[in-house]
Amino acid sequence: MPAPAPLGVFDSGFGGLTIFKRVRELLPDYDYVYLGDNARAPYGQRSFEVVLRFTQECVDHLFALGCPLVVIACNTASAKALRSIQQRHLPAAFPDRRVLGVIRPTVEAIAGHTRTGQVAVWATPGTVRSESFPLEIAHHAPGVRLTQQACPLLVPLVEAGELEGPGLDHFISKYWQETAARAAAAGAAPDLLLLACTHYPLIQPRIRALVPPGVALLAQDALVAPSLADYLRRHPDMDRRLSRGGSCRYLTTDVADHFDRLAEVFLGQPVASEKLAL
Ligand code: DGL
């Protein structure tokens, strides 16, 4: 049996840090490797083939570092690549490794956060096009009715560090107006806005300020971390394969300085990342 190794967390860029922060708060004893593919972010407008290739390369890198378990802390990659990796790549190449995504834990929890069952979902164009949320909702929360809204410019703004200002406010207001109009046309009035992109919690204060107060906001960090803790309780064999030391290594495919600066803002503590050439 190989020596215990860190838990891997992957995102196209900075967004996964919102999930990772909560995971680390809840499960502080484990060792972690966070990998952000900042050089190739955003993934949101890319094709299935490209998102699958990029995601698989990053997951394979985390496997090469020994990670027995990788969390894909990105909706776009979960929507477009997770199923292929779980169903084809792992059985063929890494039968003893596991990869988890963020869509399933979100969908399993969503019904508990809406009174009316009418939910607006903001996500990248790729996540919306994949129809992953409606498909998973149909299985796991059939009473919930979704109004999906693609928000193509929010991730590029976050990746550029634009976490406030009139440019950001303009696009948040525009996306809410489009969401409300689409919901109204379908006879719906959402009481919940699901932030189905791990980058969006970073601009949640501005979203909260601009979306009507009667609409609650739900981010995935509060859902994914407890779901991971539950997974580890239910899979003691996997839990034993994860090392404990409370350490965290940060890898980025772009320059380390840029990652360190923004990651420190998101995590509230200094970060010293390493540049990874893929
Ligand atoms: N953080 C990713 C998500 O949750 C968005 C990423 C991107 O477009 O790269 O969908």
PDB file of C-alpha atoms and ligand atoms in Angstrom:
ATOM      1  CA  MET A   1       0.000   0.000   0.000  1.00  0.00           C
ATOM      2  CA  PRO A   2       1.503   3.400  -1.033  1.00  0.00           C
ATOM      3  CA  ALA A   3       2.309   5.948   1.680  1.00  0.00           C
ATOM      4  CA  PRO A   4      -0.556   8.337   2.506  1.00  0.00           C
ATOM      5  CA  ALA A   5      -0.577  11.387   0.235  1.00  0.00           C
ATOM      6  CA  PRO A   6      -2.325  14.784  -0.006  1.00  0.00           C
ATOM      7  CA  LEU A   7      -5.829  15.449  -1.200  1.00  0.00           C
ATOM      8  CA  GLY A   8      -5.815  17.233  -4.568  1.00  0.00           C
ATOM      9  CA  VAL A   9      -8.039  20.217  -5.379  1.00  0.00           C
ATOM     10  CA  PHE A  10      -8.283  21.454  -8.950  1.00  0.00           C
ATOM     11  CA  ASP A  11      -9.830  24.512 -10.600  1.00  0.00           C
ATOM     12  CA  SER A  12      -9.306  26.364 -13.854  1.00  0.00           C
ATOM     13  CA  GLY A  13      -7.947  29.265 -11.793  1.00  0.00           C
ATOM     14  CA  PHE A  14      -8.719  31.043  -8.550  1.00  0.00           C
ATOM     15  CA  GLY A  15     -12.370  30.084  -8.110  1.00  0.00           C
ATOM     16  CA  GLY A  16     -11.653  26.733  -6.502  1.00  0.00           C
ATOM     17  CA  LEU A  17     -10.008  28.610  -3.648  1.00  0.00           C
ATOM     18  CA  THR A  18     -13.508  29.503  -2.423  1.00  0.00           C
ATOM     19  CA  ILE A  19     -14.262  25.792  -2.061  1.00  0.00           C
ATOM     20  CA  PHE A  20     -10.797  24.975  -0.815  1.00  0.00           C
ATOM     21  CA  LYS A  21     -10.936  27.602   1.935  1.00  0.00           C
ATOM     22  CA  ARG A  22     -14.048  26.019   3.425  1.00  0.00           C
ATOM     23  CA  VAL A  23     -12.687  22.477   2.972  1.00  0.00           C
ATOM     24  CA  ARG A  24      -9.570  23.406   4.885  1.00  0.00           C
ATOM     25  CA  GLU A  25     -11.565  25.043   7.667  1.00  0.00           C
ATOM     26  CA  LEU A  26     -13.672  21.921   8.052  1.00  0.00           C
ATOM     27  CA  LEU A  27     -10.871  19.382   7.531  1.00  0.00           C
ATOM     28  CA  PRO A  28      -7.733  21.156   8.733  1.00  0.00           C
ATOM     29  CA  ASP A  29      -5.645  18.061   9.521  1.00  0.00           C
ATOM     30  CA  TYR A  30      -5.245  16.782   5.973  1.00  0.00           C
ATOM     31  CA  ASP A  31      -2.434  17.706   3.564  1.00  0.00           C
ATOM     32  CA  TYR A  32      -3.525  19.393   0.319  1.00  0.00           C
ATOM     33  CA  VAL A  33      -2.252  20.277  -3.141  1.00  0.00           C
ATOM     34  CA  TYR A  34      -4.227  22.991  -4.924  1.00  0.00           C
ATOM     35  CA  LEU A  35      -3.719  23.283  -8.678  1.00  0.00           C
ATOM     36  CA  GLY A  36      -5.054  26.294 -10.608  1.00  0.00           C
ATOM     37  CA  ASP A  37      -4.779  26.188 -14.402  1.00  0.00           C
ATOM     38  CA  ASN A  38      -4.608  30.003 -14.544  1.00  0.00           C
ATOM     39  CA  ALA A  39      -2.632  30.009 -17.804  1.00  0.00           C
ATOM     40  CA  ARG A  40      -5.560  28.439 -19.659  1.00  0.00           C
ATOM     41  CA  ALA A  41      -8.469  29.949 -17.678  1.00  0.00           C
ATOM     42  CA  PRO A  42     -11.224  30.708 -18.225  1.00  0.00           C
ATOM     43  CA  TYR A  43     -12.599  27.344 -19.285  1.00  0.00           C
ATOM     44  CA  GLY A  44     -16.182  28.626 -19.446  1.00  0.00           C
ATOM     45  CA  GLN A  45     -16.373  29.231 -23.208  1.00  0.00           C
ATOM     46  CA  ARG A  46     -14.272  26.243 -24.282  1.00  0.00           C
ATOM     47  CA  SER A  47     -15.496  23.081 -26.004  1.00  0.00           C
ATOM     48  CA  PHE A  48     -16.118  19.761 -24.260  1.00  0.00           C
ATOM     49  CA  GLU A  49     -12.992  18.253 -25.841  1.00  0.00           C
ATOM     50  CA  VAL A  50     -10.710  21.039 -24.688  1.00  0.00           C
ATOM     51  CA  VAL A  51     -12.108  21.212 -21.135  1.00  0.00           C
ATOM     52  CA  LEU A  52     -11.781  17.429 -20.861  1.00  0.00           C
ATOM     53  CA  ARG A  53      -8.189  17.474 -22.109  1.00  0.00           C
ATOM     54  CA  PHE A  54      -7.107  20.336 -19.828  1.00  0.00           C
ATOM     55  CA  THR A  55      -8.906  18.892 -16.793  1.00  0.00           C
ATOM     56  CA  GLN A  56      -7.506  15.413 -17.358  1.00  0.00           C
ATOM     57  CA  GLU A  57      -3.972  16.782 -17.687  1.00  0.00           C
ATOM     58  CA  CYS A  58      -4.315  18.611 -14.375  1.00  0.00           C
ATOM     59  CA  VAL A  59      -5.913  15.658 -12.597  1.00  0.00           C
ATOM     60  CA  ASP A  60      -3.151  13.388 -13.934  1.00  0.00           C
ATOM     61  CA  HIS A  61      -0.569  15.780 -12.575  1.00  0.00           C
ATOM     62  CA  LEU A  62      -2.170  15.598  -9.129  1.00  0.00           C
ATOM     63  CA  PHE A  63      -2.199  11.800  -9.428  1.00  0.00           C
ATOM     64  CA  ALA A  64       1.496  11.875 -10.370  1.00  0.00           C
ATOM     65  CA  LEU A  65       2.097  13.709  -7.094  1.00  0.00           C
ATOM     66  CA  GLY A  66       0.434  10.771  -5.372  1.00  0.00           C
ATOM     67  CA  CYS A  67      -3.010  12.248  -4.600  1.00  0.00           C
ATOM     68  CA  PRO A  68      -5.425   9.318  -4.160  1.00  0.00           C
ATOM     69  CA  LEU A  69      -8.431  11.656  -4.294  1.00  0.00           C
ATOM     70  CA  VAL A  70      -8.982  14.835  -6.348  1.00  0.00           C
ATOM     71  CA  VAL A  71     -11.841  17.314  -5.950  1.00  0.00           C
ATOM     72  CA  ILE A  72     -12.660  19.167  -9.157  1.00  0.00           C
ATOM     73  CA  ALA A  73     -13.651  22.485  -7.553  1.00  0.00           C
ATOM     74  CA  CYS A  74     -14.996  23.903 -10.808  1.00  0.00           C
ATOM     75  CA  ASN A  75     -18.508  23.579 -12.247  1.00  0.00           C
ATOM     76  CA  THR A  76     -17.394  23.910 -15.853  1.00  0.00           C
ATOM     77  CA  ALA A  77     -14.876  21.080 -15.500  1.00  0.00           C
ATOM     78  CA  SER A  78     -17.328  19.040 -13.403  1.00  0.00           C
ATOM     79  CA  ALA A  79     -19.997  19.539 -16.088  1.00  0.00           C
ATOM     80  CA  LYS A  80     -17.805  18.737 -19.058  1.00  0.00           C
ATOM     81  CA  ALA A  81     -15.079  16.390 -17.877  1.00  0.00           C
ATOM     82  CA  LEU A  82     -15.990  14.621 -14.628  1.00  0.00           C
ATOM     83  CA  ARG A  83     -18.173  11.901 -16.093  1.00  0.00           C
ATOM     84  CA  SER A  84     -15.613  10.917 -18.763  1.00  0.00           C
ATOM     85  CA  ILE A  85     -12.811  10.881 -16.227  1.00  0.00           C
ATOM     86  CA  GLN A  86     -14.838   8.763 -13.782  1.00  0.00           C
ATOM     87  CA  GLN A  87     -16.251   6.375 -16.345  1.00  0.00           C
ATOM     88  CA  ARG A  88     -13.376   6.001 -18.819  1.00  0.00           C
ATOM     89  CA  HIS A  89     -10.071   7.451 -17.640  1.00  0.00           C
ATOM     90  CA  LEU A  90      -9.992   6.105 -14.070  1.00  0.00           C
ATOM     91  CA  PRO A  91     -10.933   2.492 -14.877  1.00  0.00           C
ATOM     92  CA  ALA A  92      -8.383   2.405 -17.717  1.00  0.00           C
ATOM     93  CA  ALA A  93      -5.466   4.226 -16.118  1.00  0.00           C
ATOM     94  CA  PHE A  94      -6.018   4.843 -12.373  1.00  0.00           C
ATOM     95  CA  PRO A  95      -8.472   2.259 -11.022  1.00  0.00           C
ATOM     96  CA  ASP A  96      -7.573   2.975  -7.379  1.00  0.00           C
ATOM     97  CA  ARG A  97      -7.953   6.782  -7.565  1.00  0.00           C
ATOM     98  CA  ARG A  98     -11.141   8.816  -7.140  1.00  0.00           C
ATOM     99  CA  VAL A  99     -12.323  12.164  -8.512  1.00  0.00           C
ATOM    100  CA  LEU A 100     -15.277  14.125  -7.122  1.00  0.00           C
ATOM    101  CA  GLY A 101     -17.039  17.181  -8.553  1.00  0.00           C
ATOM    102  CA  VAL A 102     -19.160  20.040  -7.237  1.00  0.00           C
ATOM    103  CA  ILE A 103     -22.457  19.691  -9.114  1.00  0.00           C
ATOM    104  CA  ARG A 104     -23.819  16.598  -7.407  1.00  0.00           C
ATOM    105  CA  PRO A 105     -23.348  17.870  -3.807  1.00  0.00           C
ATOM    106  CA  THR A 106     -24.958  21.149  -4.834  1.00  0.00           C
ATOM    107  CA  VAL A 107     -27.992  19.553  -6.376  1.00  0.00           C
ATOM    108  CA  GLU A 108     -28.457  17.173  -3.443  1.00  0.00           C
ATOM    109  CA  ALA A 109     -28.665  20.129  -1.037  1.00  0.00           C
ATOM    110  CA  ILE A 110     -30.569  22.670  -3.110  1.00  0.00           C
ATOM    111  CA  ALA A 111     -34.155  21.757  -2.220  1.00  0.00           C
ATOM    112  CA  GLY A 112     -33.453  22.666   1.406  1.00  0.00           C
ATOM    113  CA  HIS A 113     -32.643  26.253   0.450  1.00  0.00           C
ATOM    114  CA  THR A 114     -35.753  27.297  -1.496  1.00  0.00           C
ATOM    115  CA  ARG A 115     -39.297  27.792  -0.203  1.00  0.00           C
ATOM    116  CA  THR A 116     -40.952  28.115  -3.613  1.00  0.00           C
ATOM    117  CA  GLY A 117     -38.851  25.548  -5.492  1.00  0.00           C
ATOM    118  CA  GLN A 118     -38.034  28.203  -8.102  1.00  0.00           C
ATOM    119  CA  VAL A 119     -34.311  28.678  -8.404  1.00  0.00           C
ATOM    120  CA  ALA A 120     -32.154  30.875 -10.628  1.00  0.00           C
ATOM    121  CA  VAL A 121     -28.724  29.498 -11.531  1.00  0.00           C
ATOM    122  CA  TRP A 122     -25.802  31.623 -12.653  1.00  0.00           C
ATOM    123  CA  ALA A 123     -22.974  29.728 -14.318  1.00  0.00           C
ATOM    124  CA  THR A 124     -20.482  29.857 -17.166  1.00  0.00           C
ATOM    125  CA  PRO A 125     -21.805  29.390 -20.729  1.00  0.00           C
ATOM    126  CA  GLY A 126     -20.188  25.944 -20.770  1.00  0.00           C
ATOM    127  CA  THR A 127     -21.962  24.792 -17.618  1.00  0.00           C
ATOM    128  CA  VAL A 128     -25.299  26.116 -18.915  1.00  0.00           C
ATOM    129  CA  ARG A 129     -24.830  24.503 -22.342  1.00  0.00           C
ATOM    130  CA  SER A 130     -23.931  21.157 -20.785  1.00  0.00           C
ATOM    131  CA  GLU A 131     -27.408  21.008 -19.157  1.00  0.00           C
ATOM    132  CA  SER A 132     -25.728  19.292 -16.202  1.00  0.00           C
ATOM    133  CA  PHE A 133     -27.755  21.162 -13.586  1.00  0.00           C
ATOM    134  CA  PRO A 134     -31.203  20.462 -15.133  1.00  0.00           C
ATOM    135  CA  LEU A 135     -30.236  16.811 -15.669  1.00  0.00           C
ATOM    136  CA  GLU A 136     -28.998  16.323 -12.111  1.00  0.00           C
ATOM    137  CA  ILE A 137     -31.960  18.277 -10.689  1.00  0.00           C
ATOM    138  CA  ALA A 138     -34.372  16.000 -12.542  1.00  0.00           C
ATOM    139  CA  HIS A 139     -32.795  13.043 -10.716  1.00  0.00           C
ATOM    140  CA  HIS A 140     -32.082  14.406  -7.271  1.00  0.00           C
ATOM    141  CA  ALA A 141     -34.446  17.360  -6.708  1.00  0.00           C
ATOM    142  CA  PRO A 142     -37.384  16.846  -9.084  1.00  0.00           C
ATOM    143  CA  GLY A 143     -39.564  19.498  -7.374  1.00  0.00           C
ATOM    144  CA  VAL A 144     -37.110  22.275  -8.201  1.00  0.00           C
ATOM    145  CA  ARG A 145     -37.609  24.475 -11.266  1.00  0.00           C
ATOM    146  CA  LEU A 146     -34.525  26.162 -12.719  1.00  0.00           C
ATOM    147  CA  THR A 147     -33.956  29.382 -14.641  1.00  0.00           C
ATOM    148  CA  GLN A 148     -30.418  29.140 -16.010  1.00  0.00           C
ATOM    149  CA  GLN A 149     -28.373  32.227 -16.877  1.00  0.00           C
ATOM    150  CA  ALA A 150     -24.972  32.176 -18.568  1.00  0.00           C
ATOM    151  CA  CYS A 151     -22.707  34.936 -17.208  1.00  0.00           C
ATOM    152  CA  PRO A 152     -19.744  34.887 -19.612  1.00  0.00           C
ATOM    153  CA  LEU A 153     -17.951  37.974 -18.307  1.00  0.00           C
ATOM    154  CA  LEU A 154     -17.911  37.303 -14.570  1.00  0.00           C
ATOM    155  CA  VAL A 155     -15.023  34.801 -14.549  1.00  0.00           C
ATOM    156  CA  PRO A 156     -12.715  36.976 -16.698  1.00  0.00           C
ATOM    157  CA  LEU A 157     -13.429  39.900 -14.368  1.00  0.00           C
ATOM    158  CA  VAL A 158     -12.596  37.819 -11.281  1.00  0.00           C
ATOM    159  CA  GLU A 159      -9.453  36.348 -12.882  1.00  0.00           C
ATOM    160  CA  ALA A 160      -8.341  39.923 -13.609  1.00  0.00           C
ATOM    161  CA  GLY A 161      -8.852  40.861  -9.951  1.00  0.00           C
ATOM    162  CA  GLU A 162     -11.848  43.133 -10.668  1.00  0.00           C
ATOM    163  CA  LEU A 163     -13.773  42.316  -7.497  1.00  0.00           C
ATOM    164  CA  GLU A 164     -15.639  45.641  -7.323  1.00  0.00           C
ATOM    165  CA  GLY A 165     -16.250  48.750  -9.414  1.00  0.00           C
ATOM    166  CA  PRO A 166     -18.734  50.052 -11.986  1.00  0.00           C
ATOM    167  CA  GLY A 167     -17.717  47.571 -14.711  1.00  0.00           C
ATOM    168  CA  LEU A 168     -18.479  44.595 -12.488  1.00  0.00           C
ATOM    169  CA  ASP A 169     -21.722  46.162 -11.231  1.00  0.00           C
ATOM    170  CA  HIS A 170     -22.880  46.751 -14.795  1.00  0.00           C
ATOM    171  CA  PHE A 171     -22.590  43.070 -15.705  1.00  0.00           C
ATOM    172  CA  ILE A 172     -24.128  41.796 -12.467  1.00  0.00           C
ATOM    173  CA  SER A 173     -27.158  44.070 -13.023  1.00  0.00           C
ATOM    174  CA  LYS A 174     -27.432  43.057 -16.667  1.00  0.00           C
ATOM    175  CA  TYR A 175     -27.330  39.333 -15.826  1.00  0.00           C
ATOM    176  CA  TRP A 176     -29.937  39.756 -13.096  1.00  0.00           C
ATOM    177  CA  GLN A 177     -32.273  41.679 -15.436  1.00  0.00           C
ATOM    178  CA  GLU A 178     -31.926  38.928 -18.044  1.00  0.00           C
ATOM    179  CA  THR A 179     -32.528  36.241 -15.407  1.00  0.00           C
ATOM    180  CA  ALA A 180     -35.627  37.960 -14.018  1.00  0.00           C
ATOM    181  CA  ALA A 181     -37.042  38.514 -17.522  1.00  0.00           C
ATOM    182  CA  ARG A 182     -36.472  34.876 -18.508  1.00  0.00           C
ATOM    183  CA  ALA A 183     -38.010  33.628 -15.255  1.00  0.00           C
ATOM    184  CA  ALA A 184     -41.030  35.914 -15.636  1.00  0.00           C
ATOM    185  CA  ALA A 185     -41.583  34.731 -19.220  1.00  0.00           C
ATOM    186  CA  ALA A 186     -41.778  31.183 -17.867  1.00  0.00           C
ATOM    187  CA  GLY A 187     -44.146  32.245 -15.066  1.00  0.00           C
ATOM    188  CA  ALA A 188     -41.475  31.784 -12.382  1.00  0.00           C
ATOM    189  CA  ALA A 189     -40.231  34.079  -9.616  1.00  0.00           C
ATOM    190  CA  PRO A 190     -37.054  32.601  -8.094  1.00  0.00           C
ATOM    191  CA  ASP A 191     -36.516  32.994  -4.350  1.00  0.00           C
ATOM    192  CA  LEU A 192     -32.968  31.619  -4.583  1.00  0.00           C
ATOM    193  CA  LEU A 193     -29.983  32.458  -6.789  1.00  0.00           C
ATOM    194  CA  LEU A 194     -27.471  29.616  -6.923  1.00  0.00           C
ATOM    195  CA  LEU A 195     -23.934  30.793  -7.665  1.00  0.00           C
ATOM    196  CA  ALA A 196     -22.980  27.752  -9.737  1.00  0.00           C
ATOM    197  CA  CYS A 197     -19.471  28.836 -10.542  1.00  0.00           C
ATOM    198  CA  THR A 198     -16.772  28.673  -7.922  1.00  0.00           C
ATOM    199  CA  HIS A 199     -15.477  32.112  -8.946  1.00  0.00           C
ATOM    200  CA  TYR A 200     -18.693  33.924  -8.043  1.00  0.00           C
ATOM    201  CA  PRO A 201     -18.395  33.898  -4.224  1.00  0.00           C
ATOM    202  CA  LEU A 202     -15.457  36.244  -4.711  1.00  0.00           C
ATOM    203  CA  ILE A 203     -17.887  38.903  -5.961  1.00  0.00           C
ATOM    204  CA  GLN A 204     -20.771  37.853  -3.718  1.00  0.00           C
ATOM    205  CA  PRO A 205     -20.899  41.202  -1.832  1.00  0.00           C
ATOM    206  CA  ARG A 206     -21.589  43.019  -5.123  1.00  0.00           C
ATOM    207  CA  ILE A 207     -24.114  40.381  -6.234  1.00  0.00           C
ATOM    208  CA  ARG A 208     -25.861  40.694  -2.859  1.00  0.00           C
ATOM    209  CA  ALA A 209     -25.994  44.475  -3.238  1.00  0.00           C
ATOM    210  CA  LEU A 210     -27.537  44.338  -6.728  1.00  0.00           C
ATOM    211  CA  VAL A 211     -29.925  41.358  -6.637  1.00  0.00           C
ATOM    212  CA  PRO A 212     -33.279  42.061  -4.894  1.00  0.00           C
ATOM    213  CA  PRO A 213     -33.221  41.265  -1.165  1.00  0.00           C
ATOM    214  CA  GLY A 214     -36.116  38.782  -1.461  1.00  0.00           C
ATOM    215  CA  VAL A 215     -33.828  36.483  -3.451  1.00  0.00           C
ATOM    216  CA  ALA A 216     -31.438  34.492  -1.227  1.00  0.00           C
ATOM    217  CA  LEU A 217     -27.946  33.696  -2.503  1.00  0.00           C
ATOM    218  CA  LEU A 218     -26.437  30.230  -2.244  1.00  0.00           C
ATOM    219  CA  ALA A 219     -22.737  29.577  -2.833  1.00  0.00           C
ATOM    220  CA  GLN A 220     -21.268  26.102  -3.147  1.00  0.00           C
ATOM    221  CA  ASP A 221     -18.488  26.324  -0.571  1.00  0.00           C
ATOM    222  CA  ALA A 222     -21.054  25.777   2.182  1.00  0.00           C
ATOM    223  CA  LEU A 223     -22.301  22.644   0.382  1.00  0.00           C
ATOM    224  CA  VAL A 224     -19.175  20.988  -1.001  1.00  0.00           C
ATOM    225  CA  ALA A 225     -17.017  20.969   2.151  1.00  0.00           C
ATOM    226  CA  PRO A 226     -19.572  19.101   4.333  1.00  0.00           C
ATOM    227  CA  SER A 227     -20.279  16.731   1.452  1.00  0.00           C
ATOM    228  CA  LEU A 228     -16.557  15.919   1.183  1.00  0.00           C
ATOM    229  CA  ALA A 229     -16.357  15.340   4.952  1.00  0.00           C
ATOM    230  CA  ASP A 230     -19.324  12.996   4.642  1.00  0.00           C
ATOM    231  CA  TYR A 231     -17.676  11.158   1.707  1.00  0.00           C
ATOM    232  CA  LEU A 232     -14.529  10.581   3.785  1.00  0.00           C
ATOM    233  CA  ARG A 233     -16.621   9.258   6.696  1.00  0.00           C
ATOM    234  CA  ARG A 234     -18.367   6.847   4.344  1.00  0.00           C
ATOM    235  CA  HIS A 235     -15.092   5.773   2.657  1.00  0.00           C
ATOM    236  CA  PRO A 236     -12.645   4.954   5.468  1.00  0.00           C
ATOM    237  CA  ASP A 237     -10.331   3.132   3.044  1.00  0.00           C
ATOM    238  CA  MET A 238      -9.864   6.335   1.062  1.00  0.00           C
ATOM    239  CA  ASP A 239      -9.609   8.379   4.255  1.00  0.00           C
ATOM    240  CA  ARG A 240      -6.692   6.205   5.423  1.00  0.00           C
ATOM    241  CA  ARG A 241      -4.849   6.891   2.161  1.00  0.00           C
ATOM    242  CA  LEU A 242      -4.827  10.667   2.810  1.00  0.00           C
ATOM    243  CA  SER A 243      -1.891  12.096   4.735  1.00  0.00           C
ATOM    244  CA  ARG A 244      -2.335  14.348   7.756  1.00  0.00           C
ATOM    245  CA  GLY A 245       0.015  17.225   8.434  1.00  0.00           C
ATOM    246  CA  GLY A 246      -2.107  20.299   7.801  1.00  0.00           C
ATOM    247  CA  SER A 247       0.131  21.385   4.893  1.00  0.00           C
ATOM    248  CA  CYS A 248      -0.854  22.958   1.612  1.00  0.00           C
ATOM    249  CA  ARG A 249       1.102  23.261  -1.619  1.00  0.00           C
ATOM    250  CA  TYR A 250      -0.182  25.639  -4.317  1.00  0.00           C
ATOM    251  CA  LEU A 251       0.558  25.040  -7.994  1.00  0.00           C
ATOM    252  CA  THR A 252      -0.351  27.353 -10.867  1.00  0.00           C
ATOM    253  CA  THR A 253       0.211  26.986 -14.591  1.00  0.00           C
ATOM    254  CA  ASP A 254       0.752  30.766 -14.894  1.00  0.00           C
ATOM    255  CA  VAL A 255       3.322  32.974 -13.149  1.00  0.00           C
ATOM    256  CA  ALA A 256       3.517  32.390  -9.417  1.00  0.00           C
ATOM    257  CA  ASP A 257       3.544  36.092  -8.455  1.00  0.00           C
ATOM    258  CA  HIS A 258       0.137  36.731  -9.955  1.00  0.00           C
ATOM    259  CA  PHE A 259      -1.315  33.657  -8.266  1.00  0.00           C
ATOM    260  CA  ASP A 260       0.195  34.582  -4.906  1.00  0.00           C
ATOM    261  CA  ARG A 261      -1.167  38.122  -4.996  1.00  0.00           C
ATOM    262  CA  LEU A 262      -4.746  37.187  -5.767  1.00  0.00           C
ATOM    263  CA  ALA A 263      -4.778  33.959  -3.753  1.00  0.00           C
ATOM    264  CA  GLU A 264      -3.757  35.933  -0.680  1.00  0.00           C
ATOM    265  CA  VAL A 265      -6.761  38.218  -1.182  1.00  0.00           C
ATOM    266  CA  PHE A 266      -9.094  35.241  -1.532  1.00  0.00           C
ATOM    267  CA  LEU A 267      -7.664  33.154   1.305  1.00  0.00           C
ATOM    268  CA  GLY A 268      -6.741  35.968   3.673  1.00  0.00           C
ATOM    269  CA  GLN A 269      -3.252  34.560   4.249  1.00  0.00           C
ATOM    270  CA  PRO A 270       0.087  34.645   2.399  1.00  0.00           C
ATOM    271  CA  VAL A 271       0.515  32.088  -0.379  1.00  0.00           C
ATOM    272  CA  ALA A 272       3.779  30.961  -2.019  1.00  0.00           C
ATOM    273  CA  SER A 273       2.853  29.034  -5.142  1.00  0.00           C
ATOM    274  CA  GLU A 274       5.013  27.116  -7.594  1.00  0.00           C
ATOM    275  CA  LYS A 275       4.752  27.468 -11.354  1.00  0.00           C
ATOM    276  CA  LEU A 276       3.913  24.239 -13.063  1.00  0.00           C
ATOM    277  CA  ALA A 277       4.635  23.615 -16.747  1.00  0.00           C
ATOM    278  CA  LEU A 278       2.033  21.319 -18.276  1.00  0.00           C
TER     279      LEU A 278
HETATM  280  N1  DGL B   1     -14.644  28.178 -11.534  1.00  0.00           N
HETATM  281  C1  DGL B   1     -15.235  27.680 -12.717  1.00  0.00           C
HETATM  282  C2  DGL B   1     -16.628  27.139 -12.488  1.00  0.00           C
HETATM  283  O1  DGL B   1     -16.990  26.843 -11.361  1.00  0.00           O
HETATM  284  C3  DGL B   1     -15.268  28.665 -13.847  1.00  0.00           C
HETATM  285  C4  DGL B   1     -14.265  28.693 -14.608  1.00  0.00           C
HETATM  286  C5  DGL B   1     -13.845  29.106 -15.915  1.00  0.00           C
HETATM  287  O2  DGL B   1     -14.626  29.595 -16.740  1.00  0.00           O
HETATM  288  O3  DGL B   1     -12.685  28.865 -16.065  1.00  0.00           O
HETATM  289  O4  DGL B   1     -17.361  26.974 -13.440  1.00  0.00           O
END
